[in-house]
Tab-separated table of C-alpha atoms in Angstrom:
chain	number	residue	atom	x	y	z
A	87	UNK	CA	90.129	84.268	130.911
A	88	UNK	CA	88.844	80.897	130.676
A	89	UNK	CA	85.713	80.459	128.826
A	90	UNK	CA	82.332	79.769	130.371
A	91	UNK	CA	79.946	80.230	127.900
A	92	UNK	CA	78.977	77.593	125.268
A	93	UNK	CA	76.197	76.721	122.858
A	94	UNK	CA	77.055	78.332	119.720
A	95	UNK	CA	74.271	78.327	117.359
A	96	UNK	CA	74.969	76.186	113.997
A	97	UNK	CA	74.727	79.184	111.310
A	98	UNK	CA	76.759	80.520	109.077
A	99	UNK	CA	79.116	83.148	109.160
A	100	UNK	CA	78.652	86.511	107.533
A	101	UNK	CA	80.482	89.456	106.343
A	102	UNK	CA	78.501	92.772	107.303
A	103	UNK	CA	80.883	94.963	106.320
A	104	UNK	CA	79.900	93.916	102.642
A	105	UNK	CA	76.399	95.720	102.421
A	106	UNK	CA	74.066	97.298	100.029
A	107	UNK	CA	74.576	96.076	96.635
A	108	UNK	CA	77.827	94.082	97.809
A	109	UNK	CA	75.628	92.371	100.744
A	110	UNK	CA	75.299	89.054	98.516
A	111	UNK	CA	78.875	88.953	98.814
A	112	UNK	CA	80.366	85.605	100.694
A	113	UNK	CA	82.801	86.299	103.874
A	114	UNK	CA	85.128	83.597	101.774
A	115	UNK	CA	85.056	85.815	98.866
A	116	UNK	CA	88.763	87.227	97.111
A	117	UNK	CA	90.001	89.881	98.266
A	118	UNK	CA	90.211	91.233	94.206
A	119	UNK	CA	86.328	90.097	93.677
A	120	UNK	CA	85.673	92.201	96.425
A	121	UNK	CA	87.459	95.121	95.161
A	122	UNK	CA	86.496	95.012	91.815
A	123	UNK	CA	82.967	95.094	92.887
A	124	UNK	CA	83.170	97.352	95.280
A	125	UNK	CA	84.386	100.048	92.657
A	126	UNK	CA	81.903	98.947	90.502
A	127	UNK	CA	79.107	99.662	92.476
A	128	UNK	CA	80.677	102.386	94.014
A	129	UNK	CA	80.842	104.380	90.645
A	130	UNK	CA	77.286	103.474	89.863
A	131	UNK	CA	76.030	104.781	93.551
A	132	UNK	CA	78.311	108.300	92.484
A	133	UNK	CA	76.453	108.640	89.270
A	134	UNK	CA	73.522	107.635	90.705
A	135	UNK	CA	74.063	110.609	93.537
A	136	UNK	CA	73.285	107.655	96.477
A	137	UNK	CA	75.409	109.322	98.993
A	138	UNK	CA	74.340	106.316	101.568
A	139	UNK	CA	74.650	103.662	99.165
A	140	UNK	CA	78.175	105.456	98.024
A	141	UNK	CA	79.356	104.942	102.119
A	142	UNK	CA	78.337	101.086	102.031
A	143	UNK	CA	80.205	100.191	98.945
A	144	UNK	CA	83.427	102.508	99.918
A	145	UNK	CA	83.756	100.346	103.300
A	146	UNK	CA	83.619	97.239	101.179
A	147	UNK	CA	86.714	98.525	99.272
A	148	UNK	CA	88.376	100.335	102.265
A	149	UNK	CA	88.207	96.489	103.853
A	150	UNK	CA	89.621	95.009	100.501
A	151	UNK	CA	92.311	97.833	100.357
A	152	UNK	CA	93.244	96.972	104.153
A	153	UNK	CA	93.107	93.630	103.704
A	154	UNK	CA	95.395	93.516	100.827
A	155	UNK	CA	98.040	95.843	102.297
A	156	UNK	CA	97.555	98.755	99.916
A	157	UNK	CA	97.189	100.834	103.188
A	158	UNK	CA	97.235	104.954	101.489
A	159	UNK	CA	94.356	103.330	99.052
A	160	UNK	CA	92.607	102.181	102.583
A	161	UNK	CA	92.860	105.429	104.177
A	162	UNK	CA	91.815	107.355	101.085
A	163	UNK	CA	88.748	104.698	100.855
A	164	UNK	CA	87.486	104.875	104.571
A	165	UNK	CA	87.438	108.582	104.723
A	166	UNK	CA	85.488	109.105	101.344
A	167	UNK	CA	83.114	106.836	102.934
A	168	UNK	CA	82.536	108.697	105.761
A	169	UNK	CA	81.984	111.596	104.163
A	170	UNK	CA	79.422	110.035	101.974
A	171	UNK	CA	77.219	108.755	105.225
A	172	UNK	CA	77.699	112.081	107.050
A	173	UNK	CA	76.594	114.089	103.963
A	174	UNK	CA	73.304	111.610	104.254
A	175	UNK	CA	72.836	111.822	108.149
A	176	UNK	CA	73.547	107.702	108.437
A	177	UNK	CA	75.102	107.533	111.901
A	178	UNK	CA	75.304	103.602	111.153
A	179	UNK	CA	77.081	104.158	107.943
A	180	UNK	CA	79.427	106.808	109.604
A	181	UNK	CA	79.807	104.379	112.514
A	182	UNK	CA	80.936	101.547	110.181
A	183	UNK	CA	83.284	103.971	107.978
A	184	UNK	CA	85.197	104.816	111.774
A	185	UNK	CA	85.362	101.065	112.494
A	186	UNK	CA	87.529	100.590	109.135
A	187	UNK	CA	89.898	103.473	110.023
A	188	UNK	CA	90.618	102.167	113.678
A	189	UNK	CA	90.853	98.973	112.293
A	190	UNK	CA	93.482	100.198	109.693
A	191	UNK	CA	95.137	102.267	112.196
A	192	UNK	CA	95.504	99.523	114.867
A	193	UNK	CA	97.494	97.501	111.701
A	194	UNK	CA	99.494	100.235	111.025
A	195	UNK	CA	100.491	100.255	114.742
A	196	UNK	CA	99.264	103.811	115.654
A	197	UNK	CA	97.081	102.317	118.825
A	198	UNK	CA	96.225	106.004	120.015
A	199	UNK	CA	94.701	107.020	116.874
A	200	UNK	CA	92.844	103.183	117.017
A	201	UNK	CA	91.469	103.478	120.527
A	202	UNK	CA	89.762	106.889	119.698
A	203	UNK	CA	88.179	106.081	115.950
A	204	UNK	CA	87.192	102.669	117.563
A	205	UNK	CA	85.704	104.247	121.003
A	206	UNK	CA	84.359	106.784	118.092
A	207	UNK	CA	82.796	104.210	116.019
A	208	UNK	CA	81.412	102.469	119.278
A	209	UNK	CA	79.474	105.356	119.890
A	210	UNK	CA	78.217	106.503	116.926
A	211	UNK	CA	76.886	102.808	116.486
A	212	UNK	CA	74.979	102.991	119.571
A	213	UNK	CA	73.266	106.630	118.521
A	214	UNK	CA	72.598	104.820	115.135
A	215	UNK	CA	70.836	101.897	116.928
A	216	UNK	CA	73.457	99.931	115.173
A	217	UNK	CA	74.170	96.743	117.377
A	218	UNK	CA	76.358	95.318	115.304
A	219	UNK	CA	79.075	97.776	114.557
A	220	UNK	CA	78.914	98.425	117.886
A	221	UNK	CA	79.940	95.013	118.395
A	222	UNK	CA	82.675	95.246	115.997
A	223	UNK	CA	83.893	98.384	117.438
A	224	UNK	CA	83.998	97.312	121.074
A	225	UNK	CA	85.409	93.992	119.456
A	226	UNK	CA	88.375	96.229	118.082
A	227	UNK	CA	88.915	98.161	121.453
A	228	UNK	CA	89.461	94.872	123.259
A	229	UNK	CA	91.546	93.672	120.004
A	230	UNK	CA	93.501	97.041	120.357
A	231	UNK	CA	94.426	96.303	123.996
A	232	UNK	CA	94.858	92.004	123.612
A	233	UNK	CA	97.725	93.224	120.657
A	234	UNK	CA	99.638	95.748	123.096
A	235	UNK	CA	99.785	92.737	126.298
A	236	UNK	CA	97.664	94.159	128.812
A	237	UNK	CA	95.556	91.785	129.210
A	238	UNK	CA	94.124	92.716	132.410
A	239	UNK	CA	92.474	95.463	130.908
A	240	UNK	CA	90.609	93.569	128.150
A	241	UNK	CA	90.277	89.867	129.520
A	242	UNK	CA	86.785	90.202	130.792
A	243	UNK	CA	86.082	92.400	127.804
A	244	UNK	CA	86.431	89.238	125.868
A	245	UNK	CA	84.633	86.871	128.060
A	246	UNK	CA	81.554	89.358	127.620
A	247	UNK	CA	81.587	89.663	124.082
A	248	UNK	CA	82.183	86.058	122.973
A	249	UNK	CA	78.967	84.958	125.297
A	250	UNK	CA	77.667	87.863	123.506
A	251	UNK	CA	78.224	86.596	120.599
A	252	UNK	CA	76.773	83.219	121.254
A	253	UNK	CA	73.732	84.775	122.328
A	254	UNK	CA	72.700	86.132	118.881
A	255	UNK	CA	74.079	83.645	116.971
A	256	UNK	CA	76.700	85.385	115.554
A	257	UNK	CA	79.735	82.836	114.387
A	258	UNK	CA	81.958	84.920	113.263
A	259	UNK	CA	82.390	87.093	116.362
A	260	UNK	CA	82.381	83.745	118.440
A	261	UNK	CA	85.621	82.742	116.417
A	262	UNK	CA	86.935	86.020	117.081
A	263	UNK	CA	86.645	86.119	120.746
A	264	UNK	CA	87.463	82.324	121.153
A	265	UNK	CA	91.079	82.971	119.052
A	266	UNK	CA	91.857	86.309	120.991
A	267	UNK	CA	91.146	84.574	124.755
A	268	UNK	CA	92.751	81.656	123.781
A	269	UNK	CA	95.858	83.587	122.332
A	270	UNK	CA	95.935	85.119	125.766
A	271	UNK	CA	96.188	81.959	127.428
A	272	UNK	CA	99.292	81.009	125.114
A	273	UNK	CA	100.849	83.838	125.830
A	274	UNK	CA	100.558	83.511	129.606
A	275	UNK	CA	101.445	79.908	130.053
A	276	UNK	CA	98.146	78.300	130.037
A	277	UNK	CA	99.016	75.968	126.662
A	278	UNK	CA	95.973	73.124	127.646
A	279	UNK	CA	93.365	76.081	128.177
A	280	UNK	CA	94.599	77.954	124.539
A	281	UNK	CA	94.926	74.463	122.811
A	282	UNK	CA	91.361	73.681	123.564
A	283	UNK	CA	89.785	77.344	123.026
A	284	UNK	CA	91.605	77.149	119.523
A	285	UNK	CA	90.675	73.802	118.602
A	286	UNK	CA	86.972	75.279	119.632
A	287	UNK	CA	87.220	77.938	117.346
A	288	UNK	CA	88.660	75.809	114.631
A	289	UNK	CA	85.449	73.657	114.914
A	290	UNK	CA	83.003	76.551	114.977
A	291	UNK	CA	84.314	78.148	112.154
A	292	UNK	CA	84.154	75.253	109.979
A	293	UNK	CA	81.050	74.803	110.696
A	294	UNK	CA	80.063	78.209	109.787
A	295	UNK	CA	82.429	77.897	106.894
A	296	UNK	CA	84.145	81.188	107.812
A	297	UNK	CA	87.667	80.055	105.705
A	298	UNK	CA	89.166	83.572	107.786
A	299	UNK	CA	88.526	82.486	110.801
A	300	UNK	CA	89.613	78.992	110.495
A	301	UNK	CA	92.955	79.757	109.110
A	302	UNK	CA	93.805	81.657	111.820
A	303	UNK	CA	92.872	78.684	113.768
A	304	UNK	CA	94.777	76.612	112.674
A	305	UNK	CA	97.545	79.016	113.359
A	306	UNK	CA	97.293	78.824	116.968
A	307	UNK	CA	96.585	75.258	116.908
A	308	UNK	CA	100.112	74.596	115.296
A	309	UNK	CA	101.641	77.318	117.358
A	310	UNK	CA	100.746	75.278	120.723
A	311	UNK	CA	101.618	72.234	119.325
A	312	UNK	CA	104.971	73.028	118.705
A	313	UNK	CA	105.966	75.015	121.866
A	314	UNK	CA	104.037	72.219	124.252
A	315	UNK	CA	104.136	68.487	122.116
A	316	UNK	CA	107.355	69.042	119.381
A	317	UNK	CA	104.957	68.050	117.254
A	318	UNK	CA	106.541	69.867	113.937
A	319	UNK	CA	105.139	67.644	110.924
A	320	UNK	CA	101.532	68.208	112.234
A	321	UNK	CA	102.226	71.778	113.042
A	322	UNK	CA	103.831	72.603	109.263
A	323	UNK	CA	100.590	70.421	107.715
A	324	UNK	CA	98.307	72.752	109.762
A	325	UNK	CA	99.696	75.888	108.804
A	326	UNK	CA	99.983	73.939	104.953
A	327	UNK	CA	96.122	73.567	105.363
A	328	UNK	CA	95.741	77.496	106.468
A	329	UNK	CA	97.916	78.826	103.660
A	330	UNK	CA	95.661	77.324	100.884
A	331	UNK	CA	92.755	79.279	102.452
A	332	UNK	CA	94.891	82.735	102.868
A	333	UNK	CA	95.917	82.047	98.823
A	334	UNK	CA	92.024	81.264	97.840
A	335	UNK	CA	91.001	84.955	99.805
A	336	UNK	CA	94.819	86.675	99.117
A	337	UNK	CA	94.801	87.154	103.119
A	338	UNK	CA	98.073	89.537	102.980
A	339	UNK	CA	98.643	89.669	106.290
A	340	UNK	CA	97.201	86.747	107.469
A	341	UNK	CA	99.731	84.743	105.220
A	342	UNK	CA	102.594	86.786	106.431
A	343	UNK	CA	101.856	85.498	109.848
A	344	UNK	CA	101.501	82.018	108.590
A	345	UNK	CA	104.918	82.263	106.828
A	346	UNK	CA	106.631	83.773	110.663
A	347	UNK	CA	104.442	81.014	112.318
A	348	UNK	CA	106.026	78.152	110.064
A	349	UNK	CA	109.364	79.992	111.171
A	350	UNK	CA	108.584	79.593	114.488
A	351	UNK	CA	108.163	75.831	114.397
A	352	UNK	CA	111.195	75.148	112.397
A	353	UNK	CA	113.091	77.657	115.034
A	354	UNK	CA	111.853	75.662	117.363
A	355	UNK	CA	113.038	72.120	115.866
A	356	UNK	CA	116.440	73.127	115.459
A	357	UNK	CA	116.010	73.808	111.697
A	358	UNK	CA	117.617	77.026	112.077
A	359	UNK	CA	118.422	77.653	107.922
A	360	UNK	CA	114.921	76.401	107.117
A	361	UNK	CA	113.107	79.076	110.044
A	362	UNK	CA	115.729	81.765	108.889
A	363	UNK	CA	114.070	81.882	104.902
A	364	UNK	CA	110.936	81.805	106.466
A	365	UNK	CA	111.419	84.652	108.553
A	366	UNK	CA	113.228	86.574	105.970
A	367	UNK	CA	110.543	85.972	103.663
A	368	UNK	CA	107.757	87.188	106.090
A	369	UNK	CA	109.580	90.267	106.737
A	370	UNK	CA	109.628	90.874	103.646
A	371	UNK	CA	105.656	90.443	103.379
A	372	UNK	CA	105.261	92.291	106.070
A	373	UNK	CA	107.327	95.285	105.164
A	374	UNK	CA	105.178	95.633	101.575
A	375	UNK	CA	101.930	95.944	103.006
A	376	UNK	CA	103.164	98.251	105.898
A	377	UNK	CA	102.753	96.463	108.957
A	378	UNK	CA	105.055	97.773	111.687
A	379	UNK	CA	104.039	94.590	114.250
A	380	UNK	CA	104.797	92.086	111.690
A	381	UNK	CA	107.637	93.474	110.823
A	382	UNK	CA	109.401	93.500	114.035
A	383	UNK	CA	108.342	89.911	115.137
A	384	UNK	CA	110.107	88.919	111.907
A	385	UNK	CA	112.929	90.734	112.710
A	386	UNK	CA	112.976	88.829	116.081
A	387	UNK	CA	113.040	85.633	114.408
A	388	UNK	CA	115.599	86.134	112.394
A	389	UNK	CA	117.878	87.824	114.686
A	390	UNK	CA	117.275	84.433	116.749
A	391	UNK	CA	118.038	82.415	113.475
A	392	UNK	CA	121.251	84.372	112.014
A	393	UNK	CA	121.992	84.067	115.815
A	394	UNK	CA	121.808	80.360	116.058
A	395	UNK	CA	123.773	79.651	112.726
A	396	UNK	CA	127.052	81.795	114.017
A	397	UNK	CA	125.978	85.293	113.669
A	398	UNK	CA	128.328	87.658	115.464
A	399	UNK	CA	126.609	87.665	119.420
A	400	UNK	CA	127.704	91.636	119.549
A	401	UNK	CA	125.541	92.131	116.261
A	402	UNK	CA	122.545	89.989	117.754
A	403	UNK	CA	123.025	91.845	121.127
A	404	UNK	CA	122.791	95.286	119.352
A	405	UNK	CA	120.125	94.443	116.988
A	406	UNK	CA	117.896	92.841	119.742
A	407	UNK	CA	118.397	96.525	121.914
A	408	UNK	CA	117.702	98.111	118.681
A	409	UNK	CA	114.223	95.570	118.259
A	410	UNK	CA	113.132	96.194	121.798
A	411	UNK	CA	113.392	100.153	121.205
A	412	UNK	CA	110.968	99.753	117.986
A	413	UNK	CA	108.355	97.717	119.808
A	414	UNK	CA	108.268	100.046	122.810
A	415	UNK	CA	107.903	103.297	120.419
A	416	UNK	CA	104.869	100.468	118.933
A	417	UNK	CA	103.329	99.973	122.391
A	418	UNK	CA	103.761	96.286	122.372
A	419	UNK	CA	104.143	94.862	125.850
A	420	UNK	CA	104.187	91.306	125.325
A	421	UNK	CA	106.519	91.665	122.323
A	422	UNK	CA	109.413	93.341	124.478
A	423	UNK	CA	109.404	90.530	126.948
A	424	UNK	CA	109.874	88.112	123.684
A	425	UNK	CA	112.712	90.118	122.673
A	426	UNK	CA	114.464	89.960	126.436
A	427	UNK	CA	113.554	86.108	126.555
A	428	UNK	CA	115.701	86.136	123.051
A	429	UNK	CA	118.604	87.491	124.623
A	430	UNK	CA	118.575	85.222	127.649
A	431	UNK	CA	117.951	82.380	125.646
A	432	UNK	CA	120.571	82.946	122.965
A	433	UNK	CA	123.000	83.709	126.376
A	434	UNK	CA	123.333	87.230	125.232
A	435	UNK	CA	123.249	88.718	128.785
A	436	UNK	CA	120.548	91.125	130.242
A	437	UNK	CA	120.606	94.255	127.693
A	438	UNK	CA	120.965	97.564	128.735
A	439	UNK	CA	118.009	98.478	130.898
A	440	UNK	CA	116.376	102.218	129.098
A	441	UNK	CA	113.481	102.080	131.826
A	442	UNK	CA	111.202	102.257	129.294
A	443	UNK	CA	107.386	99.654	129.109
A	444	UNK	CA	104.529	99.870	126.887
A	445	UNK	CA	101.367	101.480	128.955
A	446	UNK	CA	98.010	102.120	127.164
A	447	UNK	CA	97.851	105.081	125.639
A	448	UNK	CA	95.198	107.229	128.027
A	449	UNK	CA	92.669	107.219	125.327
A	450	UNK	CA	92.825	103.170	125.236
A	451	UNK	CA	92.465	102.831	129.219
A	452	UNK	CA	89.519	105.060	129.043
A	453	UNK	CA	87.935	103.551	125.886
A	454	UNK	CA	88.216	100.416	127.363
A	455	UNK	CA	86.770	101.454	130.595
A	456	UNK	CA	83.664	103.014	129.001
A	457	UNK	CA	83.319	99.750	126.990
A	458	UNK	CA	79.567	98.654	127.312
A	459	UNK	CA	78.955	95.141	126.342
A	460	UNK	CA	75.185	95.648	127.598
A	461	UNK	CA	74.694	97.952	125.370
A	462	UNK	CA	74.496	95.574	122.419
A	463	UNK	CA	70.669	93.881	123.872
């Protein structure tokens, strides 16, 4: 997984998802600016009968729904957008509207229904001639896969798109890829490899002012720090630094896992009442805008917390069986181990063994087989 491609061009980063009238729009722009001109011009392009120009202003606010955690809005949005590019014939459009619905369904933890919109959207991109989407599409297949563990099945995916990326100059997506391989180190052990591939991204988005990407940089930076150094004041100041961005863009979801992060690192320094608010207050984040993986890793936390300040170990034993169940029914690999680690660590004994382990749904393995990264030249 380690990266051997490097170069990045110095440009900026953009947002295409923001197109037609809303293509002036900044990737650093609100969440609620976004919105509120993406119903704007999406009433004018209804009057107006612009059934194409209807499509490209309904992704804008399916994004901003998504984004914000109003998740039924989303749904409503990216489906009325597709309709509007398949009642023009734009395969792009209709290719960009299946993107947003994988995306949303992959946050929503349905990963079957995410593999096929985003294998789907993949697709449709390519009969469109549309390189990008297609990008973004085989971008969230490999996501898809990186979130449930198996990183066997999506590590090279990563390497290929991220020198992809480079290639046309495309910041953003280099961020992207650079977070997600370097996540995968973390997660696997590799802390020097992940500190350096997040510290990379953290750089290149900067650079590219992409406020997004670097947030989430930052994240991972003060993740590592934590688990390998101890190094808690720089870790909170990091995540301190990311926050303000989430606020300035009202990043739902990216703040909720900047408030379980900061939980983390307090867990982690023995500040067991501190990291217990945080998690409780992430959960409850998470639970508003409906996101099921979120959710559970808070839960996790705050078992370990409650655990740590006296809870009752037959409670913490139950609810950590009870945790594991949820994020097998999810289809998160990686997540289960963390919840088995919990027990050891918190000397709760193995629990009960239900023979049970997250696999790829089929239509992931085979979406990610069919992935074609040369396909974006």
């Amino acid at each position: 997984m380690a990266s051997q491609v490097s170069g990045t061009q110095q440009v900026k980063a953009s947002a295409p998802e923001y197109q037609g009238a809303l293509g002036s729009l900044s990737v650093n722009a609100s969440l609620p600016e976004v919105l509120a001109r993406g119903v704007e011009e999406l009433r004018a392009a209804e009057q107006a009968g612009d059934r194409r120009e209807m499509a490209r202003c309904g992704l804008a606010v399916a994004e901003a729904y998504r984004r914000l955690g109003r998740i039924e809005e989303a749904d409503r949005a990216w489906k009325a957008s597709y309709r509007a590019a398949r009642s023009a014939g734009h395969e792009g459009a209709m290719a960009w509207a299946l993107w947003s619905g994988g995306t949303l369904a992959r946050q929503r933890g349905a990963f079957a229904l995410a593999y096929r919109l985003l294998r789907l959207a993949a697709e449709t991109g390519k009969r469109g001639g549309d390189v990008v989407v297609r990008g973004y599409s085989l971008a969230g297949l490999a996501e898809t896969g990186r979130i449930q563990g198996d990183y066997e099945a999506v590590g090279r995916l990563h390497e290929q798109l991220l020198a992809e990326a480079r290639r046309r100059g495309e910041a953003r997506h280099t961020v992207w890829a650079l977070e997600g391989i370097a996540q995968m180190h973390r997660n696997t052990g590799s802390y020097d490899k992940a500190l350096a591939l997040f510290e990379e991204a953290a750089e290149t988005a900067l650079r590219a002012e992409d406020r997004r990407g670097w947030a989430w940089a930052l994240r991972g930076i003060a993740d590592v720090v934590s688990v390998c150094d101890g190094e808690v004041e720089r870790a909170l100041s990091l995540l301190s630094q990311a926050e303000e961005a989430c606020r300035e863009m009202q990043l739902s979801s990216a703040l909720a896992y900047n408030h379980k992060m900061r939980g983390n690192v307090l867990y982690r320094a023995g500040r067991y009442a501190e990291a217990r608010e945080l998690y409780a207050r992430a959960l409850e984040e998470f639970r508003e805008i409906e996101e099921p993986r979120g959710t559970a890793l808070s839960r996790l936390g705050l078992v370990k917390a409650r655990a740590r300040l006296g809870r009752d170990t037959a409670r913490s034993a139950a609810e950590l069986a009870e945790l594991r169940s949820v994020l097998d029914r999810i289809g998160l690999r990686h997540a289960r181990e963390m919840v088995e680690k919990a027990a050891a660590e918190l000397g709760l004994g193995p629990l009960p063994d239900e023979g049970r382990r997250p696999v790829l749904p089929a239509g992931g393995a085979e979406a990610l087989q069919a992935a074609d990264v040369e396909g974006l030249r």
